[in-house]
């Protein structure tokens, strides 16, 4: 390795990149899964959403605010209940205009997500009943258009459909300081919250996108959710209109998607490892050719086949294990750097480190066997004559 530094480095590079990829992919995949789990924990595992089974619905099949009252009056197991209606509008601040994604919610929406306020407050039940022209924005919006976060009481123009109204800012939400949020602040519409009654009066649409609810502890969840769908469908005298999905189901779906992506990337990383191993075979075969006279002299002096085999196997193992260690170090560093960039806690997978190192050693054994055997099988007389 010392005599052929560049060749040894290039030989090990394939293994380094393969192990590096495995460690980095596993670290980022685990960190992403942990982050998703932590975000869903904030929402609560005991949270459910009522959705439509079909996309084409008649007006009498729409979920409305009246259905929230119906469920509250008839299902005592419900702990909190709210809704989410989304609409698009345009916010105008002076000469600047920005597309806005408007979330129409009730005061209980704050019980279903973590809302950390920099300034002000969230929408109250009074705001909803009075159809108040108020909104809640985030820090990115406040800093971009007002150069400060204390903008409670400021008014902006909001255009929804044919309506153009002035709305007052009553709260400013904190946002996570990471690379994704800063990119999102420039690339996607501003996200604002508004009383659902106000948004419905502007859109002229009573239909709710979904109803969100949580249940009291220690209740039969399957029975209660079945009662809820039956109650809503019975009020329409129709069946198979709605279905209920739990937050746990959504979390499981996200985790499965991340798992599939991670698995695909791992297959690519393993292919890189195999390609690196083929490179080691090639270089060791070249090494055998270069050292035929040396092998002949050793065999003429009494060296056994096992000694020759061990010599080349050790060279292969040392090369792959060294490459494995370098790849592990680089992979751990890359995993931590990528996690810090997106502001999610790093999750280094210790078993993945052990397996990666073990695989690199095994590759050294596997891909070193043929060159080692070829060297050991050389005839000492022919080897000594080799120029």
mmCIF file of C-alpha atoms in Angstrom:
data_model
loop_
_atom_site.group_PDB
_atom_site.id
_atom_site.type_symbol
_atom_site.label_atom_id
_atom_site.label_comp_id
_atom_site.label_asym_id
_atom_site.label_seq_id
_atom_site.Cartn_x
_atom_site.Cartn_y
_atom_site.Cartn_z
ATOM 1 C CA UNK A 1 0.000 0.000 0.000
ATOM 2 C CA UNK A 2 2.908 2.353 0.763
ATOM 3 C CA UNK A 3 4.690 1.463 -2.468
ATOM 4 C CA UNK A 4 1.583 2.234 -4.537
ATOM 5 C CA UNK A 5 -0.186 4.985 -2.605
ATOM 6 C CA UNK A 6 -2.322 6.387 -5.438
ATOM 7 C CA UNK A 7 -3.328 2.946 -6.682
ATOM 8 C CA UNK A 8 -4.230 1.822 -3.157
ATOM 9 C CA UNK A 9 -6.242 4.997 -2.570
ATOM 10 C CA UNK A 10 -8.202 4.589 -5.804
ATOM 11 C CA UNK A 11 -8.785 0.915 -5.004
ATOM 12 C CA UNK A 12 -10.184 1.748 -1.567
ATOM 13 C CA UNK A 13 -12.294 4.635 -2.854
ATOM 14 C CA UNK A 14 -15.140 2.386 -4.029
ATOM 15 C CA UNK A 15 -15.430 0.754 -0.588
ATOM 16 C CA UNK A 16 -15.140 4.159 1.131
ATOM 17 C CA UNK A 17 -18.005 5.577 -0.939
ATOM 18 C CA UNK A 18 -20.143 2.474 -0.449
ATOM 19 C CA UNK A 19 -19.771 2.412 3.342
ATOM 20 C CA UNK A 20 -20.102 6.205 3.498
ATOM 21 C CA UNK A 21 -23.379 5.992 1.561
ATOM 22 C CA UNK A 22 -24.787 3.237 3.783
ATOM 23 C CA UNK A 23 -23.996 5.106 7.026
ATOM 24 C CA UNK A 24 -25.179 8.513 5.758
ATOM 25 C CA UNK A 25 -28.413 7.079 4.300
ATOM 26 C CA UNK A 26 -29.216 5.112 7.470
ATOM 27 C CA UNK A 27 -28.426 8.107 9.711
ATOM 28 C CA UNK A 28 -30.586 10.470 7.675
ATOM 29 C CA UNK A 29 -33.380 7.904 7.289
ATOM 30 C CA UNK A 30 -33.505 7.217 11.032
ATOM 31 C CA UNK A 31 -33.323 10.934 11.848
ATOM 32 C CA UNK A 32 -36.224 11.601 9.472
ATOM 33 C CA UNK A 33 -38.339 8.823 10.991
ATOM 34 C CA UNK A 34 -37.610 10.065 14.519
ATOM 35 C CA UNK A 35 -38.494 13.616 13.509
ATOM 36 C CA UNK A 36 -41.780 12.500 11.930
ATOM 37 C CA UNK A 37 -42.611 10.520 15.075
ATOM 38 C CA UNK A 38 -41.870 13.524 17.308
ATOM 39 C CA UNK A 39 -44.082 15.794 15.189
ATOM 40 C CA UNK A 40 -46.973 13.338 15.325
ATOM 41 C CA UNK A 41 -46.496 12.977 19.087
ATOM 42 C CA UNK A 42 -47.149 16.705 19.384
ATOM 43 C CA UNK A 43 -50.469 16.219 17.600
ATOM 44 C CA UNK A 44 -51.321 13.221 19.765
ATOM 45 C CA UNK A 45 -51.934 9.599 18.874
ATOM 46 C CA UNK A 46 -55.563 9.930 19.989
ATOM 47 C CA UNK A 47 -56.458 12.266 17.110
ATOM 48 C CA UNK A 48 -58.720 11.387 14.176
ATOM 49 C CA UNK A 49 -59.835 12.980 10.899
ATOM 50 C CA UNK A 50 -63.168 12.536 9.147
ATOM 51 C CA UNK A 51 -62.787 12.557 5.352
ATOM 52 C CA UNK A 52 -65.044 12.041 2.337
ATOM 53 C CA UNK A 53 -64.948 8.686 0.578
ATOM 54 C CA UNK A 54 -65.826 10.247 -2.788
ATOM 55 C CA UNK A 55 -64.700 13.468 -4.451
ATOM 56 C CA UNK A 56 -67.973 14.234 -6.225
ATOM 57 C CA UNK A 57 -70.585 15.092 -3.592
ATOM 58 C CA UNK A 58 -74.005 16.664 -3.555
ATOM 59 C CA UNK A 59 -74.588 19.653 -1.278
ATOM 60 C CA UNK A 60 -76.534 17.630 1.284
ATOM 61 C CA UNK A 61 -73.518 15.298 1.691
ATOM 62 C CA UNK A 62 -71.117 18.089 2.670
ATOM 63 C CA UNK A 63 -69.696 18.152 6.159
ATOM 64 C CA UNK A 64 -70.627 21.473 7.775
ATOM 65 C CA UNK A 65 -70.192 23.278 11.077
ATOM 66 C CA UNK A 66 -73.617 21.911 12.073
ATOM 67 C CA UNK A 67 -72.104 18.412 12.008
ATOM 68 C CA UNK A 68 -69.595 19.479 14.656
ATOM 69 C CA UNK A 69 -72.509 20.477 16.928
ATOM 70 C CA UNK A 70 -74.262 17.197 16.059
ATOM 71 C CA UNK A 71 -71.238 15.151 17.151
ATOM 72 C CA UNK A 72 -70.684 17.176 20.333
ATOM 73 C CA UNK A 73 -74.335 16.674 21.351
ATOM 74 C CA UNK A 74 -74.476 12.924 20.624
ATOM 75 C CA UNK A 75 -70.968 11.496 21.143
ATOM 76 C CA UNK A 76 -69.892 12.120 24.769
ATOM 77 C CA UNK A 77 -66.563 10.308 24.184
ATOM 78 C CA UNK A 78 -65.306 13.235 22.065
ATOM 79 C CA UNK A 79 -62.784 15.344 23.973
ATOM 80 C CA UNK A 80 -61.951 18.124 21.481
ATOM 81 C CA UNK A 81 -63.264 18.804 18.011
ATOM 82 C CA UNK A 82 -62.433 21.289 15.274
ATOM 83 C CA UNK A 83 -62.263 21.624 11.525
ATOM 84 C CA UNK A 84 -59.931 22.745 8.788
ATOM 85 C CA UNK A 85 -61.058 24.557 5.638
ATOM 86 C CA UNK A 86 -58.418 25.737 3.200
ATOM 87 C CA UNK A 87 -58.663 28.480 0.649
ATOM 88 C CA UNK A 88 -56.401 30.640 -1.490
ATOM 89 C CA UNK A 89 -56.176 34.410 -1.377
ATOM 90 C CA UNK A 90 -53.790 37.261 -1.945
ATOM 91 C CA UNK A 91 -52.254 39.372 0.802
ATOM 92 C CA UNK A 92 -51.171 42.888 -0.104
ATOM 93 C CA UNK A 93 -48.815 44.854 2.121
ATOM 94 C CA UNK A 94 -48.142 48.240 0.605
ATOM 95 C CA UNK A 95 -46.816 47.563 -2.897
ATOM 96 C CA UNK A 96 -45.967 43.921 -2.131
ATOM 97 C CA UNK A 97 -48.389 41.100 -2.918
ATOM 98 C CA UNK A 98 -48.148 37.499 -1.760
ATOM 99 C CA UNK A 99 -50.304 34.457 -2.429
ATOM 100 C CA UNK A 100 -51.731 33.123 0.822
ATOM 101 C CA UNK A 101 -52.900 29.671 1.857
ATOM 102 C CA UNK A 102 -55.723 30.421 4.280
ATOM 103 C CA UNK A 103 -56.537 27.869 6.972
ATOM 104 C CA UNK A 104 -60.039 28.384 8.294
ATOM 105 C CA UNK A 105 -60.169 26.940 11.826
ATOM 106 C CA UNK A 106 -62.032 27.168 15.117
ATOM 107 C CA UNK A 107 -60.564 28.069 18.493
ATOM 108 C CA UNK A 108 -60.109 24.382 19.373
ATOM 109 C CA UNK A 109 -57.619 23.884 16.542
ATOM 110 C CA UNK A 110 -54.848 24.838 18.982
ATOM 111 C CA UNK A 111 -55.569 21.595 20.899
ATOM 112 C CA UNK A 112 -54.483 19.534 17.889
ATOM 113 C CA UNK A 113 -51.150 21.098 17.061
ATOM 114 C CA UNK A 114 -48.333 22.861 18.848
ATOM 115 C CA UNK A 115 -48.627 26.592 18.226
ATOM 116 C CA UNK A 116 -45.751 28.546 19.733
ATOM 117 C CA UNK A 117 -46.438 32.270 19.639
ATOM 118 C CA UNK A 118 -43.810 34.965 19.241
ATOM 119 C CA UNK A 119 -46.457 37.665 19.700
ATOM 120 C CA UNK A 120 -50.211 37.872 20.237
ATOM 121 C CA UNK A 121 -52.789 35.104 20.447
ATOM 122 C CA UNK A 122 -54.704 32.507 18.449
ATOM 123 C CA UNK A 123 -58.245 32.711 17.109
ATOM 124 C CA UNK A 124 -60.893 32.633 19.866
ATOM 125 C CA UNK A 125 -64.464 31.306 19.860
ATOM 126 C CA UNK A 126 -65.653 34.925 19.924
ATOM 127 C CA UNK A 127 -63.705 35.622 16.693
ATOM 128 C CA UNK A 128 -65.419 32.650 15.062
ATOM 129 C CA UNK A 129 -68.943 33.585 16.210
ATOM 130 C CA UNK A 130 -68.483 37.230 15.204
ATOM 131 C CA UNK A 131 -66.914 36.334 11.822
ATOM 132 C CA UNK A 132 -64.067 38.639 12.814
ATOM 133 C CA UNK A 133 -61.714 39.843 10.089
ATOM 134 C CA UNK A 134 -58.557 38.688 11.859
ATOM 135 C CA UNK A 135 -55.610 36.474 10.894
ATOM 136 C CA UNK A 136 -52.603 34.792 12.472
ATOM 137 C CA UNK A 137 -49.329 34.832 10.506
ATOM 138 C CA UNK A 138 -45.832 33.445 11.113
ATOM 139 C CA UNK A 139 -42.451 35.015 11.903
ATOM 140 C CA UNK A 140 -41.147 34.639 8.354
ATOM 141 C CA UNK A 141 -44.050 36.699 7.022
ATOM 142 C CA UNK A 142 -43.633 39.344 9.732
ATOM 143 C CA UNK A 143 -39.893 39.748 9.202
ATOM 144 C CA UNK A 144 -40.161 39.789 5.417
ATOM 145 C CA UNK A 145 -42.813 42.482 5.144
ATOM 146 C CA UNK A 146 -42.529 44.425 8.411
ATOM 147 C CA UNK A 147 -38.875 43.782 9.410
ATOM 148 C CA UNK A 148 -40.032 42.853 12.927
ATOM 149 C CA UNK A 149 -42.129 40.231 14.720
ATOM 150 C CA UNK A 150 -44.225 42.533 16.918
ATOM 151 C CA UNK A 151 -46.868 43.301 14.299
ATOM 152 C CA UNK A 152 -49.998 42.558 16.362
ATOM 153 C CA UNK A 153 -52.596 45.185 15.466
ATOM 154 C CA UNK A 154 -51.225 45.800 11.967
ATOM 155 C CA UNK A 155 -53.693 45.532 9.097
ATOM 156 C CA UNK A 156 -53.173 44.070 5.630
ATOM 157 C CA UNK A 157 -55.398 43.755 2.580
ATOM 158 C CA UNK A 158 -56.742 40.297 1.802
ATOM 159 C CA UNK A 159 -58.370 39.394 -1.485
ATOM 160 C CA UNK A 160 -60.511 36.257 -1.632
ATOM 161 C CA UNK A 161 -62.623 35.711 -4.734
ATOM 162 C CA UNK A 162 -64.314 39.034 -5.467
ATOM 163 C CA UNK A 163 -63.929 40.327 -1.915
ATOM 164 C CA UNK A 164 -61.110 42.696 -0.944
ATOM 165 C CA UNK A 165 -61.071 43.343 2.800
ATOM 166 C CA UNK A 166 -58.773 44.649 5.497
ATOM 167 C CA UNK A 167 -57.799 42.074 8.122
ATOM 168 C CA UNK A 168 -56.064 42.658 11.426
ATOM 169 C CA UNK A 169 -53.105 40.558 12.563
ATOM 170 C CA UNK A 170 -53.780 39.215 16.067
ATOM 171 C CA UNK A 171 -50.910 36.735 16.417
ATOM 172 C CA UNK A 172 -47.462 35.807 15.113
ATOM 173 C CA UNK A 173 -46.371 32.171 15.243
ATOM 174 C CA UNK A 174 -42.787 31.093 15.792
ATOM 175 C CA UNK A 175 -41.258 28.971 13.039
ATOM 176 C CA UNK A 176 -38.507 26.396 13.275
ATOM 177 C CA UNK A 177 -35.156 27.842 12.271
ATOM 178 C CA UNK A 178 -33.968 25.451 9.591
ATOM 179 C CA UNK A 179 -32.979 25.439 5.949
ATOM 180 C CA UNK A 180 -36.372 24.075 4.860
ATOM 181 C CA UNK A 181 -38.387 26.822 6.550
ATOM 182 C CA UNK A 182 -36.188 29.559 5.078
ATOM 183 C CA UNK A 183 -36.535 28.028 1.594
ATOM 184 C CA UNK A 184 -40.286 27.608 2.079
ATOM 185 C CA UNK A 185 -40.718 31.259 3.065
ATOM 186 C CA UNK A 186 -39.594 32.273 -0.437
ATOM 187 C CA UNK A 187 -41.021 29.484 -2.572
ATOM 188 C CA UNK A 188 -44.527 28.699 -1.245
ATOM 189 C CA UNK A 189 -47.578 30.821 -0.344
ATOM 190 C CA UNK A 190 -47.772 32.492 3.059
ATOM 191 C CA UNK A 191 -49.730 30.319 5.515
ATOM 192 C CA UNK A 192 -52.268 32.231 7.607
ATOM 193 C CA UNK A 193 -55.024 31.208 10.035
ATOM 194 C CA UNK A 194 -58.488 32.766 10.035
ATOM 195 C CA UNK A 195 -61.817 31.996 11.747
ATOM 196 C CA UNK A 196 -63.590 29.369 9.656
ATOM 197 C CA UNK A 197 -66.822 31.385 9.680
ATOM 198 C CA UNK A 198 -64.992 34.401 8.199
ATOM 199 C CA UNK A 199 -63.399 32.323 5.441
ATOM 200 C CA UNK A 200 -66.732 30.679 4.606
ATOM 201 C CA UNK A 201 -68.420 34.096 4.343
ATOM 202 C CA UNK A 202 -65.741 35.158 1.843
ATOM 203 C CA UNK A 203 -65.785 31.970 -0.241
ATOM 204 C CA UNK A 204 -69.538 31.389 0.024
ATOM 205 C CA UNK A 205 -68.768 27.711 0.634
ATOM 206 C CA UNK A 206 -70.133 25.930 3.712
ATOM 207 C CA UNK A 207 -68.394 22.637 2.948
ATOM 208 C CA UNK A 208 -65.684 21.571 5.428
ATOM 209 C CA UNK A 209 -62.566 19.830 4.128
ATOM 210 C CA UNK A 210 -62.474 17.590 7.183
ATOM 211 C CA UNK A 211 -63.469 17.353 10.829
ATOM 212 C CA UNK A 212 -60.740 16.729 13.376
ATOM 213 C CA UNK A 213 -61.472 15.267 16.799
ATOM 214 C CA UNK A 214 -59.817 13.570 19.756
ATOM 215 C CA UNK A 215 -61.322 11.028 22.139
ATOM 216 C CA UNK A 216 -61.418 10.707 25.888
ATOM 217 C CA UNK A 217 -58.889 8.208 27.321
ATOM 218 C CA UNK A 218 -59.870 4.585 27.888
ATOM 219 C CA UNK A 219 -62.697 4.404 25.373
ATOM 220 C CA UNK A 220 -63.410 1.788 22.746
ATOM 221 C CA UNK A 221 -61.978 3.650 19.745
ATOM 222 C CA UNK A 222 -63.335 1.293 17.083
ATOM 223 C CA UNK A 223 -66.853 1.453 18.496
ATOM 224 C CA UNK A 224 -66.830 5.239 18.910
ATOM 225 C CA UNK A 225 -65.471 5.938 15.413
ATOM 226 C CA UNK A 226 -68.051 3.574 13.959
ATOM 227 C CA UNK A 227 -70.810 5.402 15.875
ATOM 228 C CA UNK A 228 -69.548 8.731 14.514
ATOM 229 C CA UNK A 229 -69.659 7.677 10.852
ATOM 230 C CA UNK A 230 -73.062 6.017 11.340
ATOM 231 C CA UNK A 231 -74.449 9.170 12.992
ATOM 232 C CA UNK A 232 -73.256 11.417 10.168
ATOM 233 C CA UNK A 233 -74.489 9.061 7.452
ATOM 234 C CA UNK A 234 -77.809 8.480 9.220
ATOM 235 C CA UNK A 235 -78.405 12.242 9.267
ATOM 236 C CA UNK A 236 -78.128 12.141 5.432
ATOM 237 C CA UNK A 237 -79.975 8.824 5.103
ATOM 238 C CA UNK A 238 -77.081 7.522 2.992
ATOM 239 C CA UNK A 239 -74.234 5.055 3.504
ATOM 240 C CA UNK A 240 -70.503 4.940 2.660
ATOM 241 C CA UNK A 241 -70.058 8.707 2.615
ATOM 242 C CA UNK A 242 -67.221 9.190 5.121
ATOM 243 C CA UNK A 243 -64.253 7.418 6.621
ATOM 244 C CA UNK A 244 -62.121 8.128 9.690
ATOM 245 C CA UNK A 245 -58.338 8.029 9.684
ATOM 246 C CA UNK A 246 -56.237 8.167 12.831
ATOM 247 C CA UNK A 247 -52.994 10.097 13.206
ATOM 248 C CA UNK A 248 -51.289 6.756 13.921
ATOM 249 C CA UNK A 249 -52.311 5.535 10.446
ATOM 250 C CA UNK A 250 -50.880 8.663 8.818
ATOM 251 C CA UNK A 251 -47.656 8.350 10.809
ATOM 252 C CA UNK A 252 -47.332 4.712 9.767
ATOM 253 C CA UNK A 253 -47.839 5.719 6.127
ATOM 254 C CA UNK A 254 -45.110 8.385 6.322
ATOM 255 C CA UNK A 255 -42.736 5.948 8.025
ATOM 256 C CA UNK A 256 -43.392 3.333 5.331
ATOM 257 C CA UNK A 257 -42.622 5.852 2.579
ATOM 258 C CA UNK A 258 -39.371 6.904 4.275
ATOM 259 C CA UNK A 259 -38.497 3.235 4.779
ATOM 260 C CA UNK A 260 -39.023 2.416 1.087
ATOM 261 C CA UNK A 261 -36.893 5.392 -0.032
ATOM 262 C CA UNK A 262 -34.154 4.432 2.433
ATOM 263 C CA UNK A 263 -34.210 0.814 1.225
ATOM 264 C CA UNK A 264 -33.879 1.845 -2.434
ATOM 265 C CA UNK A 265 -30.935 4.111 -1.612
ATOM 266 C CA UNK A 266 -29.326 1.330 0.440
ATOM 267 C CA UNK A 267 -29.532 -1.041 -2.541
ATOM 268 C CA UNK A 268 -27.664 1.559 -4.613
ATOM 269 C CA UNK A 269 -25.056 1.906 -1.835
ATOM 270 C CA UNK A 270 -24.584 -1.883 -1.688
ATOM 271 C CA UNK A 271 -24.066 -1.953 -5.459
ATOM 272 C CA UNK A 272 -21.357 0.683 -4.955
ATOM 273 C CA UNK A 273 -19.721 -1.615 -2.386
ATOM 274 C CA UNK A 274 -19.765 -4.551 -4.803
ATOM 275 C CA UNK A 275 -18.270 -2.410 -7.581
ATOM 276 C CA UNK A 276 -15.559 -1.356 -5.127
ATOM 277 C CA UNK A 277 -14.883 -5.020 -4.349
ATOM 278 C CA UNK A 278 -14.496 -5.819 -8.051
ATOM 279 C CA UNK A 279 -11.915 -3.039 -8.213
ATOM 280 C CA UNK A 280 -9.995 -4.719 -5.390
ATOM 281 C CA UNK A 281 -9.936 -8.023 -7.330
ATOM 282 C CA UNK A 282 -8.529 -6.202 -10.350
ATOM 283 C CA UNK A 283 -5.781 -4.458 -8.377
ATOM 284 C CA UNK A 284 -4.793 -7.606 -6.480
ATOM 285 C CA UNK A 285 -4.514 -9.528 -9.758
ATOM 286 C CA UNK A 286 -2.201 -6.791 -11.022
ATOM 287 C CA UNK A 287 -0.260 -7.087 -7.768
ATOM 288 C CA UNK A 288 0.113 -10.854 -8.255
ATOM 289 C CA UNK A 289 1.488 -10.282 -11.750
ATOM 290 C CA UNK A 290 3.954 -7.669 -10.495
ATOM 291 C CA UNK A 291 5.255 -9.949 -7.719
ATOM 292 C CA UNK A 292 5.558 -13.283 -9.513
ATOM 293 C CA UNK A 293 9.341 -13.434 -8.964
ATOM 294 C CA UNK A 294 8.883 -12.560 -5.281
ATOM 295 C CA UNK A 295 6.322 -15.372 -4.932
ATOM 296 C CA UNK A 296 8.667 -17.772 -6.747
ATOM 297 C CA UNK A 297 11.554 -16.934 -4.401
ATOM 298 C CA UNK A 298 9.343 -17.403 -1.333
ATOM 299 C CA UNK A 299 8.074 -20.771 -2.568
ATOM 300 C CA UNK A 300 11.615 -21.875 -3.509
ATOM 301 C CA UNK A 301 12.695 -21.102 0.066
ATOM 302 C CA UNK A 302 9.907 -23.310 1.429
ATOM 303 C CA UNK A 303 6.884 -21.038 1.784
ATOM 304 C CA UNK A 304 3.642 -23.012 1.953
ATOM 305 C CA UNK A 305 0.580 -22.307 -0.175
ATOM 306 C CA UNK A 306 -1.262 -21.227 2.967
ATOM 307 C CA UNK A 307 1.368 -18.529 3.618
ATOM 308 C CA UNK A 308 1.002 -17.113 0.103
ATOM 309 C CA UNK A 309 -2.807 -17.194 0.372
ATOM 310 C CA UNK A 310 -2.687 -15.489 3.776
ATOM 311 C CA UNK A 311 -0.370 -12.772 2.451
ATOM 312 C CA UNK A 312 -2.794 -11.682 -0.285
ATOM 313 C CA UNK A 313 -5.931 -12.172 1.848
ATOM 314 C CA UNK A 314 -4.444 -9.940 4.553
ATOM 315 C CA UNK A 315 -3.626 -7.287 1.985
ATOM 316 C CA UNK A 316 -7.216 -7.394 0.732
ATOM 317 C CA UNK A 317 -8.730 -7.346 4.250
ATOM 318 C CA UNK A 318 -6.470 -4.500 5.418
ATOM 319 C CA UNK A 319 -7.408 -2.507 2.333
ATOM 320 C CA UNK A 320 -11.181 -3.018 2.695
ATOM 321 C CA UNK A 321 -11.283 -2.616 6.491
ATOM 322 C CA UNK A 322 -9.252 0.615 6.267
ATOM 323 C CA UNK A 323 -11.618 1.842 3.577
ATOM 324 C CA UNK A 324 -14.557 0.769 5.769
ATOM 325 C CA UNK A 325 -13.299 2.765 8.757
ATOM 326 C CA UNK A 326 -12.764 5.870 6.600
ATOM 327 C CA UNK A 327 -16.244 5.424 5.088
ATOM 328 C CA UNK A 328 -17.820 5.065 8.555
ATOM 329 C CA UNK A 329 -16.162 8.253 9.821
ATOM 330 C CA UNK A 330 -17.208 10.216 6.728
ATOM 331 C CA UNK A 331 -20.735 8.751 6.867
ATOM 332 C CA UNK A 332 -21.251 9.712 10.524
ATOM 333 C CA UNK A 333 -19.976 13.237 9.839
ATOM 334 C CA UNK A 334 -22.211 13.577 6.747
ATOM 335 C CA UNK A 335 -25.260 12.276 8.644
ATOM 336 C CA UNK A 336 -24.735 14.814 11.422
ATOM 337 C CA UNK A 337 -24.107 17.675 8.990
ATOM 338 C CA UNK A 338 -27.234 16.888 6.928
ATOM 339 C CA UNK A 339 -29.342 16.555 10.099
ATOM 340 C CA UNK A 340 -28.085 19.890 11.414
ATOM 341 C CA UNK A 341 -28.837 21.587 8.081
ATOM 342 C CA UNK A 342 -32.504 20.575 8.258
ATOM 343 C CA UNK A 343 -32.544 21.058 12.052
ATOM 344 C CA UNK A 344 -33.546 17.520 13.003
ATOM 345 C CA UNK A 345 -31.767 15.521 15.717
ATOM 346 C CA UNK A 346 -29.091 13.219 14.231
ATOM 347 C CA UNK A 347 -29.656 9.489 14.655
ATOM 348 C CA UNK A 348 -26.503 7.459 14.058
ATOM 349 C CA UNK A 349 -27.404 3.800 13.645
ATOM 350 C CA UNK A 350 -24.835 1.787 15.652
ATOM 351 C CA UNK A 351 -25.913 -1.583 14.165
ATOM 352 C CA UNK A 352 -25.477 -0.071 10.673
ATOM 353 C CA UNK A 353 -21.922 0.953 11.592
ATOM 354 C CA UNK A 354 -21.111 -2.557 12.839
ATOM 355 C CA UNK A 355 -22.701 -4.219 9.798
ATOM 356 C CA UNK A 356 -20.931 -1.859 7.381
ATOM 357 C CA UNK A 357 -17.543 -2.599 8.902
ATOM 358 C CA UNK A 358 -18.258 -6.328 8.941
ATOM 359 C CA UNK A 359 -19.358 -6.187 5.288
ATOM 360 C CA UNK A 360 -16.141 -4.391 4.298
ATOM 361 C CA UNK A 361 -14.053 -7.109 6.002
ATOM 362 C CA UNK A 362 -16.119 -9.885 4.400
ATOM 363 C CA UNK A 363 -15.706 -8.213 1.017
ATOM 364 C CA UNK A 364 -11.957 -8.258 1.571
ATOM 365 C CA UNK A 365 -12.132 -11.999 2.207
ATOM 366 C CA UNK A 366 -14.431 -12.754 -0.718
ATOM 367 C CA UNK A 367 -12.700 -10.605 -3.314
ATOM 368 C CA UNK A 368 -9.215 -11.530 -2.122
ATOM 369 C CA UNK A 369 -9.684 -15.301 -2.420
ATOM 370 C CA UNK A 370 -9.226 -15.609 -6.199
ATOM 371 C CA UNK A 371 -6.056 -13.479 -6.468
ATOM 372 C CA UNK A 372 -4.632 -15.215 -3.377
ATOM 373 C CA UNK A 373 -5.320 -18.666 -4.821
ATOM 374 C CA UNK A 374 -3.834 -17.659 -8.179
ATOM 375 C CA UNK A 375 -0.669 -16.496 -6.423
ATOM 376 C CA UNK A 376 -0.437 -19.677 -4.320
ATOM 377 C CA UNK A 377 -0.863 -21.934 -7.368
ATOM 378 C CA UNK A 378 2.107 -20.448 -9.225
ATOM 379 C CA UNK A 379 4.844 -22.933 -10.106
ATOM 380 C CA UNK A 380 8.047 -21.740 -8.327
ATOM 381 C CA UNK A 381 10.327 -22.617 -11.293
ATOM 382 C CA UNK A 382 8.106 -20.753 -13.801
ATOM 383 C CA UNK A 383 7.799 -17.876 -11.326
ATOM 384 C CA UNK A 384 11.584 -17.574 -10.979
ATOM 385 C CA UNK A 385 11.983 -17.474 -14.788
ATOM 386 C CA UNK A 386 9.336 -14.683 -15.071
ATOM 387 C CA UNK A 387 10.762 -11.330 -16.196
#
